[in-house]
Short mmCIF file of C-alpha atoms and ligand atoms in Angstrom, two decimals:
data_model
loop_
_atom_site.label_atom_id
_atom_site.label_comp_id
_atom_site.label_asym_id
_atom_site.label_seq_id
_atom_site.Cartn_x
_atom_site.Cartn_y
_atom_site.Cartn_z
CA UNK A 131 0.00 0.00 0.00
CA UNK A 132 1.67 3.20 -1.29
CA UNK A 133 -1.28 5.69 -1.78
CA UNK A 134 -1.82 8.85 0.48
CA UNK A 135 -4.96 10.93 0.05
CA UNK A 136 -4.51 14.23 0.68
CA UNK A 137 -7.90 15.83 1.52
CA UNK A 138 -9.23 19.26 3.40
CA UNK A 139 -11.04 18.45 6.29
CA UNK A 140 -12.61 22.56 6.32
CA UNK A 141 -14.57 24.71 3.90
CA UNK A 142 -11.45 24.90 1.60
CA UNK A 143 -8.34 26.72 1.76
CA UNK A 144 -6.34 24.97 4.62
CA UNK A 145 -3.52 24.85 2.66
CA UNK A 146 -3.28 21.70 0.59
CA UNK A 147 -0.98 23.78 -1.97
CA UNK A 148 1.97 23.92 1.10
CA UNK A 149 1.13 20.52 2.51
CA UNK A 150 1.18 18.39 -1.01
CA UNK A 151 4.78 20.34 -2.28
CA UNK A 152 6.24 19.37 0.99
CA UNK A 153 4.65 16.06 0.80
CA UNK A 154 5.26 15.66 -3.20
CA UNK A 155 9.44 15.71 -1.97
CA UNK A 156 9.23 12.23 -1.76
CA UNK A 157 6.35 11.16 -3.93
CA UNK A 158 7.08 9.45 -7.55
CA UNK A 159 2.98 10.49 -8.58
CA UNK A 160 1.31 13.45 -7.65
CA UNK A 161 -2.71 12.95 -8.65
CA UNK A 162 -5.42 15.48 -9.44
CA UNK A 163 -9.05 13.91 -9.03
CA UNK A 164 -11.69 16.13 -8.50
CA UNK A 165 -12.68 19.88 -9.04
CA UNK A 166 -11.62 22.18 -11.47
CA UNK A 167 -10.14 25.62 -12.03
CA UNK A 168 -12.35 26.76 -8.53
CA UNK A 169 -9.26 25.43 -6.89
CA UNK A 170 -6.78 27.88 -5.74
CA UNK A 171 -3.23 26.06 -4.11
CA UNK A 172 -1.07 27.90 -2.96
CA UNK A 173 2.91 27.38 -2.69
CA UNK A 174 5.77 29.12 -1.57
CA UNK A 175 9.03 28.04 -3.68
CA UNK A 176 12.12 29.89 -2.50
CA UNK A 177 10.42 32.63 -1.32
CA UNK A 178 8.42 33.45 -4.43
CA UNK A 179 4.19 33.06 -4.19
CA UNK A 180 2.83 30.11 -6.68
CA UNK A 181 -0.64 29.57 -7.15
CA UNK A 182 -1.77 26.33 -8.39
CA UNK A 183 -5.55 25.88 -10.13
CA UNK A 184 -5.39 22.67 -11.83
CA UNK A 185 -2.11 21.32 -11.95
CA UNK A 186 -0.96 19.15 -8.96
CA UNK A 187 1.05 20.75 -6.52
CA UNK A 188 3.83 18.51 -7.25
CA UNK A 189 4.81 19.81 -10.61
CA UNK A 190 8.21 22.24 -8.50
CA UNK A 191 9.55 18.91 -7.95
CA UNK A 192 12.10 17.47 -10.65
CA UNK A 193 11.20 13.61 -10.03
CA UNK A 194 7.65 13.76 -9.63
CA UNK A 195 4.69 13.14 -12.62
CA UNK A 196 1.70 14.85 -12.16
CA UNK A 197 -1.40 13.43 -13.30
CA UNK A 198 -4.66 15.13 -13.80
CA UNK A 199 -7.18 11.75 -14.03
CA UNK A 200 -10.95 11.90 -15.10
CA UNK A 201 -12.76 13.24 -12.33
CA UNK A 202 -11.55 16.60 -12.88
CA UNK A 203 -13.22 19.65 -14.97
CA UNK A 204 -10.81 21.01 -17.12
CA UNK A 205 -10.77 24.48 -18.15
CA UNK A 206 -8.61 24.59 -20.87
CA UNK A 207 -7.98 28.31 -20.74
CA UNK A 208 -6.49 28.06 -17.52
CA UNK A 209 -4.83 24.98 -18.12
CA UNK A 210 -2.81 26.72 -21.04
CA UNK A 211 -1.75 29.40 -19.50
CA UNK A 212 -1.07 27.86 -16.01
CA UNK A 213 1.27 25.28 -18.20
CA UNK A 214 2.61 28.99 -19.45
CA UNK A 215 3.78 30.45 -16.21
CA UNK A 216 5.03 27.72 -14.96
CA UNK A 217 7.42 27.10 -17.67
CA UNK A 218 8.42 30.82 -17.75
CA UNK A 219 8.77 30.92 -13.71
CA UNK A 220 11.91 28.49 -13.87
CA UNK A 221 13.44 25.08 -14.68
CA UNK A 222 10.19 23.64 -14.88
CA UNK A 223 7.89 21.46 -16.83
CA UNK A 224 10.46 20.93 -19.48
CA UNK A 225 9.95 17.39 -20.29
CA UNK A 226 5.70 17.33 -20.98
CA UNK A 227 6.21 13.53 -19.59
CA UNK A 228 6.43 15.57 -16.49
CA UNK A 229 2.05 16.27 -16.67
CA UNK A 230 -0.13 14.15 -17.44
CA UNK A 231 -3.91 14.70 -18.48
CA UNK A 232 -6.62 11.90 -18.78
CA UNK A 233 -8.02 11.54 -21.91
CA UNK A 234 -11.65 11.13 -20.15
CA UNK A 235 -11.67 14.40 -18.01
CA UNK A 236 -14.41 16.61 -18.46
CA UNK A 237 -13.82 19.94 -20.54
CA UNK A 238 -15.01 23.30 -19.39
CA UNK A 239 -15.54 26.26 -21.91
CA UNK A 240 -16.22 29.80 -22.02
CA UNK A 241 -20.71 29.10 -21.49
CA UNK A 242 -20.11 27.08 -18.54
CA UNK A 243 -18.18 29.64 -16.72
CA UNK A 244 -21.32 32.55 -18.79
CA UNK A 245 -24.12 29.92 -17.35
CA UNK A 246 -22.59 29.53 -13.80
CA UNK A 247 -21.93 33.35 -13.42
CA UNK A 248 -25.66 34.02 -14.88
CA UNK A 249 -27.32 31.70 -12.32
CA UNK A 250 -25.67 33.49 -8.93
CA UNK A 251 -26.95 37.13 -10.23
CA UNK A 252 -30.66 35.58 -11.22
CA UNK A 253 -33.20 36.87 -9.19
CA UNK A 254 -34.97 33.18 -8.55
CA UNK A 255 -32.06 31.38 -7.86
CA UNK A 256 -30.97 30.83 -4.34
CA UNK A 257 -27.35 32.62 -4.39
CA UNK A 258 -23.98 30.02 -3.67
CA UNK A 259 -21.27 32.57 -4.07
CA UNK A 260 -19.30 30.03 -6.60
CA UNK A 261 -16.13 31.10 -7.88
CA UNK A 262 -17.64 31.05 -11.00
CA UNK A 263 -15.64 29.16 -13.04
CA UNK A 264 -18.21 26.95 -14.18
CA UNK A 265 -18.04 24.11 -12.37
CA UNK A 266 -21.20 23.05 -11.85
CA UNK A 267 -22.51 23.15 -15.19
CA UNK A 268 -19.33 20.75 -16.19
CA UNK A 269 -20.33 18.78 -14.00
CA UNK A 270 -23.79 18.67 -14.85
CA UNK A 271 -23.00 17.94 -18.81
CA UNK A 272 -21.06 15.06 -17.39
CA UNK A 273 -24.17 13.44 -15.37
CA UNK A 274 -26.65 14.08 -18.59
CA UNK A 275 -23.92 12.68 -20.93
CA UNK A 276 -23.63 15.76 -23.09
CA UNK A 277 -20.19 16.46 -21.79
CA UNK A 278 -16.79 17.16 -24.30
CA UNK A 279 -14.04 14.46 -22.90
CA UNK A 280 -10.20 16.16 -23.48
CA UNK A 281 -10.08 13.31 -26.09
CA UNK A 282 -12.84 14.96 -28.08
CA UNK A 283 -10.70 17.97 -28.48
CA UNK A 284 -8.38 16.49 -31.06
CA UNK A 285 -10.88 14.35 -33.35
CA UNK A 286 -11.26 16.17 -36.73
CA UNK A 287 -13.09 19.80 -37.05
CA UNK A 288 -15.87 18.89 -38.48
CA UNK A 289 -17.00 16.57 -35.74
CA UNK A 290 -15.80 18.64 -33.17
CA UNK A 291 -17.88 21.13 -34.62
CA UNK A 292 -20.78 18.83 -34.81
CA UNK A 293 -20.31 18.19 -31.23
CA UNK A 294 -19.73 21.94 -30.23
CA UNK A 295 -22.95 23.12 -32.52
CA UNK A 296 -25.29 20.65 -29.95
CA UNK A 297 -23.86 21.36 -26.72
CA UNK A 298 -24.14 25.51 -27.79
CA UNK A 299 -27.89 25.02 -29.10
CA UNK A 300 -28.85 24.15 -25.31
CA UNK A 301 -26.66 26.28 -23.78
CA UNK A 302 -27.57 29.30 -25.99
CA UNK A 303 -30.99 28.89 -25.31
CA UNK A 304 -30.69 29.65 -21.67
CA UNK A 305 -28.10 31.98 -22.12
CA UNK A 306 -30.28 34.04 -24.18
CA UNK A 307 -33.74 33.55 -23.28
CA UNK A 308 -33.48 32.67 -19.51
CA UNK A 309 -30.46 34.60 -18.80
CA UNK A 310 -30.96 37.47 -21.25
CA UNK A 311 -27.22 37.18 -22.10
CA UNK A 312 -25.36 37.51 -25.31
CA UNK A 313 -25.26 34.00 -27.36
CA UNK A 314 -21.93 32.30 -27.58
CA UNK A 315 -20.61 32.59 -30.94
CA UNK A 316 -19.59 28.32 -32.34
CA UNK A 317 -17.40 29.84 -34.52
CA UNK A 318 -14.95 31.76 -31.77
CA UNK A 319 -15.50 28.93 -29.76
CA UNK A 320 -14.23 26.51 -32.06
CA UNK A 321 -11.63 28.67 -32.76
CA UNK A 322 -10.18 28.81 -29.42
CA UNK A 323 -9.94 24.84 -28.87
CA UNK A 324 -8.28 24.86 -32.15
CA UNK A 325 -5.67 27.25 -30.72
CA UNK A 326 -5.50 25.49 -27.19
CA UNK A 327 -5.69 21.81 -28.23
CA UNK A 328 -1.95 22.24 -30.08
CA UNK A 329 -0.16 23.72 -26.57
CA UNK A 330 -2.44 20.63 -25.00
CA UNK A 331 -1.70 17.27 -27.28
CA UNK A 332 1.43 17.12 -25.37
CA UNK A 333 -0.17 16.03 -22.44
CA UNK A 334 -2.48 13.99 -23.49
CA UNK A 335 -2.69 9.92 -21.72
CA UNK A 336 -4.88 7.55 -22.77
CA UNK A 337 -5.88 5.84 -19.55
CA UNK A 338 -4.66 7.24 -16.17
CA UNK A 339 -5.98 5.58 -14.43
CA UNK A 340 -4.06 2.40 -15.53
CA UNK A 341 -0.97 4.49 -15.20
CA UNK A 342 -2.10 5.21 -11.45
CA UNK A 343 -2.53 1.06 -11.06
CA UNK A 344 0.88 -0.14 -12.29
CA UNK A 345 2.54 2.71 -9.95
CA UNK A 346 0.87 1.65 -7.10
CA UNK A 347 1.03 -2.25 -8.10
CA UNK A 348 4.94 -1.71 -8.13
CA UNK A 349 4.57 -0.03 -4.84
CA UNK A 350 5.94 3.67 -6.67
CA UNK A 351 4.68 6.25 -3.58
CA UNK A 352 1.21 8.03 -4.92
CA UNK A 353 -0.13 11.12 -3.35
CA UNK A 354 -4.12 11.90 -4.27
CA UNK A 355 -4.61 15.71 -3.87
CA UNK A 356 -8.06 16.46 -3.13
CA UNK A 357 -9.52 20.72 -3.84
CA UNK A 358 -11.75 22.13 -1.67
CA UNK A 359 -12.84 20.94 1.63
CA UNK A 360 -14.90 18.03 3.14
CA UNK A 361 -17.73 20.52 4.35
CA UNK A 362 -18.19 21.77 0.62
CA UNK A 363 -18.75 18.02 -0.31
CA UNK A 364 -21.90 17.77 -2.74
CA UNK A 365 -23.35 15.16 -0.57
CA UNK A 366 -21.94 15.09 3.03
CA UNK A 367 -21.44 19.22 2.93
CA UNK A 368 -23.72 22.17 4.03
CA UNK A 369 -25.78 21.95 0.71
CA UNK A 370 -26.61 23.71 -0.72
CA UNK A 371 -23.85 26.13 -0.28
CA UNK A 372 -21.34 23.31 -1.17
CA UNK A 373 -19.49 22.62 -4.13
CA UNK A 374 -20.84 20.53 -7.04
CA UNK A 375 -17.92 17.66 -6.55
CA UNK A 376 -17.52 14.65 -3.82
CA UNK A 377 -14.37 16.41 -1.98
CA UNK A 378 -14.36 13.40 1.06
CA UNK A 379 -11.59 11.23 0.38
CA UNK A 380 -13.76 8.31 -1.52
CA UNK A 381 -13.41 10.17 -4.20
CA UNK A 382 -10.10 9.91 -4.67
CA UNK A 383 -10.88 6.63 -5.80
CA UNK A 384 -13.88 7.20 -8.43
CA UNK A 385 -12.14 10.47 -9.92
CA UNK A 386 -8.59 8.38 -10.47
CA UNK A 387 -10.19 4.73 -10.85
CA UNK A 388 -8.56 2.89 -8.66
CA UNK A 389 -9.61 1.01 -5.73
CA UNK A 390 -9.64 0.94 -1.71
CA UNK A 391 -6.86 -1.47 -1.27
CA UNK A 392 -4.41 1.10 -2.36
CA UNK A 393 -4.61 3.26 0.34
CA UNK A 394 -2.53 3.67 3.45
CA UNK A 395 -3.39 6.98 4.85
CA UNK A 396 -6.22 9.84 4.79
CA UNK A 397 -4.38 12.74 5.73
CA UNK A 398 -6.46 15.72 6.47
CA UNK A 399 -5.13 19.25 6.43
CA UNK A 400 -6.96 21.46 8.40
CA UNK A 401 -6.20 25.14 9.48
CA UNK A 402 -5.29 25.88 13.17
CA UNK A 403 -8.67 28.09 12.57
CA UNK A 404 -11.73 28.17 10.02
CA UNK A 405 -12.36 30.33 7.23
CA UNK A 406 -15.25 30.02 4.10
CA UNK A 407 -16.02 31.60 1.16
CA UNK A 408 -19.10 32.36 -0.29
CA UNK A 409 -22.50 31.70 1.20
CA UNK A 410 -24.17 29.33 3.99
CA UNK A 411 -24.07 28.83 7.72
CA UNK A 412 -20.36 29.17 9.39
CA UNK A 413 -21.20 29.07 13.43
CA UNK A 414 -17.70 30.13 14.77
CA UNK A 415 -17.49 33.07 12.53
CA UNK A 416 -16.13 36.29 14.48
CA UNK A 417 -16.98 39.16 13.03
CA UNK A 418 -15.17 42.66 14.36
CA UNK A 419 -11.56 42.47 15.58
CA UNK A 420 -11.03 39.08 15.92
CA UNK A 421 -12.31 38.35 12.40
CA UNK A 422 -10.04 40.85 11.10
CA UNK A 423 -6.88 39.89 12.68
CA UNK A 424 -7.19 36.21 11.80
CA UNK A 425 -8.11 37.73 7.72
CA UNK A 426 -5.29 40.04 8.46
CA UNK A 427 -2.78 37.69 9.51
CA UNK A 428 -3.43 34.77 7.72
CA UNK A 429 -3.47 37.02 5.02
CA UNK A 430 -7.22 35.48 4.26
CA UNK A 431 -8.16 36.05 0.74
CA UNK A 432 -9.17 34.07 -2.14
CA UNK A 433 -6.34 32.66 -4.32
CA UNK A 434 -9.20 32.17 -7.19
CA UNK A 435 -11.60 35.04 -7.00
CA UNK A 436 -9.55 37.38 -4.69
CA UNK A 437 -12.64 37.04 -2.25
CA UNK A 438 -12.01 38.07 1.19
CA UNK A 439 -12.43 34.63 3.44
CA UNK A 440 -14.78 34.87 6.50
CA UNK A 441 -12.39 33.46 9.63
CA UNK A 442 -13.31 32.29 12.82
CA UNK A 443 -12.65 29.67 15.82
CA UNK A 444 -11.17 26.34 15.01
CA UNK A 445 -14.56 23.44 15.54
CA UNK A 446 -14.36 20.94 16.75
CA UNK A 447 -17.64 19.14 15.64
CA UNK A 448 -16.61 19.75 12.62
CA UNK A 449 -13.48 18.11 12.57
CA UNK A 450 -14.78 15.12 14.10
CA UNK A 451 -17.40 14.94 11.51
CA UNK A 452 -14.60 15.25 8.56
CA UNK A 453 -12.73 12.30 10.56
CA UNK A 454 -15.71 10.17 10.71
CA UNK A 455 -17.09 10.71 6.92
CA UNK A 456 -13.42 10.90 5.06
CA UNK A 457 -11.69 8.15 7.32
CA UNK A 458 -8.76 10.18 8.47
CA UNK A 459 -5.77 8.72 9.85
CA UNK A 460 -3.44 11.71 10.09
CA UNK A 461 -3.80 15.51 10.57
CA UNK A 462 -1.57 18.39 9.25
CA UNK A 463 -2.15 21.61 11.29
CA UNK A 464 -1.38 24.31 9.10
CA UNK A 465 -1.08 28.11 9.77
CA UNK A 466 -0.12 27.27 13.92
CA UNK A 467 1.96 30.45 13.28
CA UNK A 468 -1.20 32.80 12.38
CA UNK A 469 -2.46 31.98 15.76
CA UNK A 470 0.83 33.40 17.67
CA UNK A 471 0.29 36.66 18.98
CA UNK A 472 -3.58 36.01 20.75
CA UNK A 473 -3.66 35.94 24.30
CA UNK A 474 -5.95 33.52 24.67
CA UNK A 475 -8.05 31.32 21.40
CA UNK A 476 -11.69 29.64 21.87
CA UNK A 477 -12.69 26.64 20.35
CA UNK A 478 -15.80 25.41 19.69
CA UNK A 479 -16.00 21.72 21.86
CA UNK A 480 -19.97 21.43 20.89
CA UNK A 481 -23.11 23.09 19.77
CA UNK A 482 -26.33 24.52 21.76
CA UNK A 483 -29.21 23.89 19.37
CA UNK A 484 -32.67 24.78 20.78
CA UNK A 485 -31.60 24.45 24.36
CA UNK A 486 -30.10 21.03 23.42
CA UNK A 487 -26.60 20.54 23.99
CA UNK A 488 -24.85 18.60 20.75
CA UNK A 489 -21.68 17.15 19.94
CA UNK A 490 -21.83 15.45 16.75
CA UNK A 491 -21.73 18.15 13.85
CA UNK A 492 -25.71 19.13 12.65
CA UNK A 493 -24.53 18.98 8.67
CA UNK A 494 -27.92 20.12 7.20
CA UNK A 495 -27.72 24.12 6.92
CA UNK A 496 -30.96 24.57 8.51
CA UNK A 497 -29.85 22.49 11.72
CA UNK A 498 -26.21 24.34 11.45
CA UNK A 499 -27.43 28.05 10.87
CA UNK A 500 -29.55 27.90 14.51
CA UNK A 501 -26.61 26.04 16.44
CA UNK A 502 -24.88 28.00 18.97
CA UNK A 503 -20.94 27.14 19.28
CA UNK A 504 -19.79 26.02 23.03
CA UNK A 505 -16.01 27.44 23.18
CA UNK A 506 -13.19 26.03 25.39
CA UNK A 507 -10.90 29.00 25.94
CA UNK A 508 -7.58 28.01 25.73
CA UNK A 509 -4.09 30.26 26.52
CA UNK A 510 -2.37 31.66 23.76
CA UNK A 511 1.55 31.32 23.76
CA UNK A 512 2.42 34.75 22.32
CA UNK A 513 5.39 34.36 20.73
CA UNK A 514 6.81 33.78 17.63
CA UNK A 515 7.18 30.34 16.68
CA UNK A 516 7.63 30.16 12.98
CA UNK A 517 11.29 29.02 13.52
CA UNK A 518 10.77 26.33 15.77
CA UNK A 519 11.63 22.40 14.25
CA UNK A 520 10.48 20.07 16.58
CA UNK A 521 7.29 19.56 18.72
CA UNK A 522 8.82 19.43 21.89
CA UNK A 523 10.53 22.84 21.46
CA UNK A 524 7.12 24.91 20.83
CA UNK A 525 5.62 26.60 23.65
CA UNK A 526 3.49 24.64 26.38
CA UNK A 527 0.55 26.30 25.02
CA UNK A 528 0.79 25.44 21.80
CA UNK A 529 1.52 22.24 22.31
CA UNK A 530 -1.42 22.13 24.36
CA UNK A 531 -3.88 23.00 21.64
CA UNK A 532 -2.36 20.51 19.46
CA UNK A 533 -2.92 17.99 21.77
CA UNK A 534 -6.68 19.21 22.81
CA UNK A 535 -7.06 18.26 18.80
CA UNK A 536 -5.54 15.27 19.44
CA UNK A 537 -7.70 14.24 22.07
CA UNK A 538 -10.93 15.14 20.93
CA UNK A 539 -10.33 13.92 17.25
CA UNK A 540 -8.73 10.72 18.19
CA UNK A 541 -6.23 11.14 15.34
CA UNK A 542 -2.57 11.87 15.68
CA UNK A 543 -1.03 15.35 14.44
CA UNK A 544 1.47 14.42 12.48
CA UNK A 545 3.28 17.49 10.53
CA UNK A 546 2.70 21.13 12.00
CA UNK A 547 3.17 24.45 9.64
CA UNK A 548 4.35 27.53 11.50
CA UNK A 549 5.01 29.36 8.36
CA UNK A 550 3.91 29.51 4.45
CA UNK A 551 7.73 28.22 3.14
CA UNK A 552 8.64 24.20 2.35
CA UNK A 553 11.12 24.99 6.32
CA UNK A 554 8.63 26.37 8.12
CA UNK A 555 7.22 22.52 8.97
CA UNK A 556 7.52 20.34 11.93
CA UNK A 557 7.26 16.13 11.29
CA UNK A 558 6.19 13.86 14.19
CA UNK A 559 6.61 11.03 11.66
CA UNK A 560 7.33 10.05 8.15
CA UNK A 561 5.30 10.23 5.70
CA UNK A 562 5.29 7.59 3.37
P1 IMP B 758 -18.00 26.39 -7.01
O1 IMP B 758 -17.16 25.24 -6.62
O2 IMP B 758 -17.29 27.43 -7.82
O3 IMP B 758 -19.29 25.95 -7.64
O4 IMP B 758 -18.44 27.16 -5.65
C1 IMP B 758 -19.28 26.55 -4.68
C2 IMP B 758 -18.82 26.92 -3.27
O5 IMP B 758 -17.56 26.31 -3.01
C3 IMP B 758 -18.61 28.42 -3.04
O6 IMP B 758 -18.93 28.72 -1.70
C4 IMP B 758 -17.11 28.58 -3.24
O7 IMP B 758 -16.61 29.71 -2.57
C5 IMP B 758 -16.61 27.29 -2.64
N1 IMP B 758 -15.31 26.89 -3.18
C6 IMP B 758 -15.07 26.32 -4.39
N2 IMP B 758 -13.77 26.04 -4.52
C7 IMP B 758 -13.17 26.45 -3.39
C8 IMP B 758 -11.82 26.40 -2.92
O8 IMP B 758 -10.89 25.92 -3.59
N3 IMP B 758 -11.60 26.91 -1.67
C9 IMP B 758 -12.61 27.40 -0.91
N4 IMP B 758 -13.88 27.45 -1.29
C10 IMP B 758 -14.16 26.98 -2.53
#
């Protein structure tokens, strides 16, 4: 067993991008399997900022592949040019062997991104706050079969015309008369996967998930990265303000194809505190001065839309609900540092709904908007710890709420970030 999923166990953003190039040092295969271009990873390489939307966070190390497999919703805009900078940003990327996208992903296009963004400004539609990068309505064109594969992209023009000309004839429809938005022209469209599809043939693999098998099979060490977070899962999250993707780690089976046996860790990265973006029920928000320094600090905006995040109290519900529906055997603490310089930091041990004390997390957003967090307040160790290496040498408080996590989760805390760089990391164990 050589496969580690990699999955958030928040609303997104708890730094996957840090925690899979750290990881990806000693991984041979570094997997994409869900999500799209509504991912935004970020990575700090030598002290310069990279931000990651659909290629694996892997792709800064020399000896790892990456491999974007069929589950994910590829938006070949961003694809291109993301392939672009990274190329001009250094020694990188210069052997296309390096990536490696699945024939069978779904493509996005310019009208899912028009359809998505059309849908959160309609009047009769409950708003989401997506990124709107038209996820969703890639993902719906895969579940109704009307979907473009990548492998369609390189048949001849006239049938991917033919192809084009009845996905646009639905699409224009609502665009036009539901929407009241300009049509989408076939011929531009057309155009611009002409253009794309030559930077993308390199890439191109048949069957990943094959490729995924034999690696594991000869025991070659396989990290899944999941996007997003398990609370914005589209069937175990606060729908409806989730994502329109399985995030939990199961999926990082179905979106690769392989299966359970596989797998010998769940590790879930989750944020020494809790932010979201976009809409629906978030019970240890802090607004005022608390929310602010946390946004401040943690420098809290979105990598994708440049949204500011809401922050607030790490839950504990929550993460015991993530543990329980993703299987998680190991936790990565990330942004310990951000916490530093509070005197003391609540968090939420259970929930008051109606009168009722709770422990286990109420998922549905009905239950969740009317439950009350119940904070532990614990010390803060106010000082500055982003240089410390090992566990034992960071401050009794700290350590402290690590092992409060510990407790309550039941799962070990086994690499610590005190800072955004690949040094700023403290290992209780190895990884593979
Ligand atoms: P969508 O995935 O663009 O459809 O957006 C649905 C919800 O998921 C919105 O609340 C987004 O803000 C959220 N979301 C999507 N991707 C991410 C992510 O990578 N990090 C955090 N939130 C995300």
């Amino acid at each position: 067993m050589s496969g580690i999923i990699v999955i958030g166990s928040q609303w997104g953003d708890e730094g996957k991008g840090k925690a899979v190039d750290v990881f990806s040092a000693e991984a041979d295969y570094v997997v994409r399997y869900q999500g799209g271009s509504n991912a935004g990873h970020t990575l700090n390489i030598k002290g310069q900022k990279k931000v990651l939307h659909l290629i694996p966070s892997g792709i800064f190390h020399q000896n790892t592949t990456c491999i974007i497999s069929s589950g994910v919703i590829l938006d070949i805009e961003t694809l291109v040019s993301e392939i672009k900078t990274i190329k001009e940003s250094g020694n990188y990327l210069n052997n296309p062997s390096k990536l490696l996208i699945s024939d069978s992903a779904t493509v996005s296009l310019h009208y899912h991104k028009v359809l998505d963004q059309a849908r959160e400004t309609a009047s009769n539609n409950t708003k989401l706050g997506t990124t709107g990068k038209g996820i969703g309505p890639a993902y719906e064109d895969r579940a109704s079969r009307k979907a473009l594969l990548f492998y369609d992209l390189f048949t001849d023009e006239e049938t991917l015309k033919e192809k084009l000309s009845k996905a646009l004839s639905e699409k224009n429809f609502l665009i036009e008369n539901l929407y009241k938005k300009k049509p989408i022209s076939l011929k531009d469209t057309l155009n611009q996967i002409l253009t794309l599809r030559e930077e993308l043939k390199h890439y191109r693999c048949q069957d990943t998930a094959f490729l995924i098998y034999k690696a594991l099979k000869e025991n070659k060490k396989v990290l899944f990265e999941g996007a997003q977070g398990s609370l914005l899962d589209l069937f175990h999250g606060t729908y409806p303000y989730v994502t329109s993707s399985n995030t939990v780690s199961g999926s990082a089976l179905i979106g690769s194809g392989i299966g359970p046996g596989f797998i010998k860790k769940v590790i879930a990265i989750t944020k020494a505190y809790t932010t979201r973006v976009g809409e629906g029920p978030f019970p240890t928000e802090c607004s005022g001065e608390e929310g602010a320094f946390l946004q401040k600090t943690g420098e809290e905006w979105g990598a994708t839309t440049g949204r500011m995040r809401r922050c607030g109290w790490l839950d504990l519900p929550a993460l015991k609900y993530a543990v329980r529906i993703n299987g998680i055997t190991h936790l990565a603490l990330m942004k310990m540092d951000v916490l530093s310089h509070l005197k003391e930091i609540p968090v939420c041990t259970a929930y008051n709904l109606n009168g009722k004390i709770i422990s286990d997390y109420p998922v549905h957003s009905s239950k969740l908007s009317l439950s009350k967090p119940i904070y532990k307040t614990l010390p803060g160790w106010q000082q500055d710890i982003s240089n410390i290496k090992k566990f034992e040498d960071l401050p009794t408080a700290a350590q402290d709420y690590i092992k409060l996590i510990q407790e309550e989760t039941n799962v070990p805390v086994d690499m610590i970030s005190v800072g955004p760089s690949r040094e700023a990391t403290i290992w209780r164990s190895q990884l593979f």
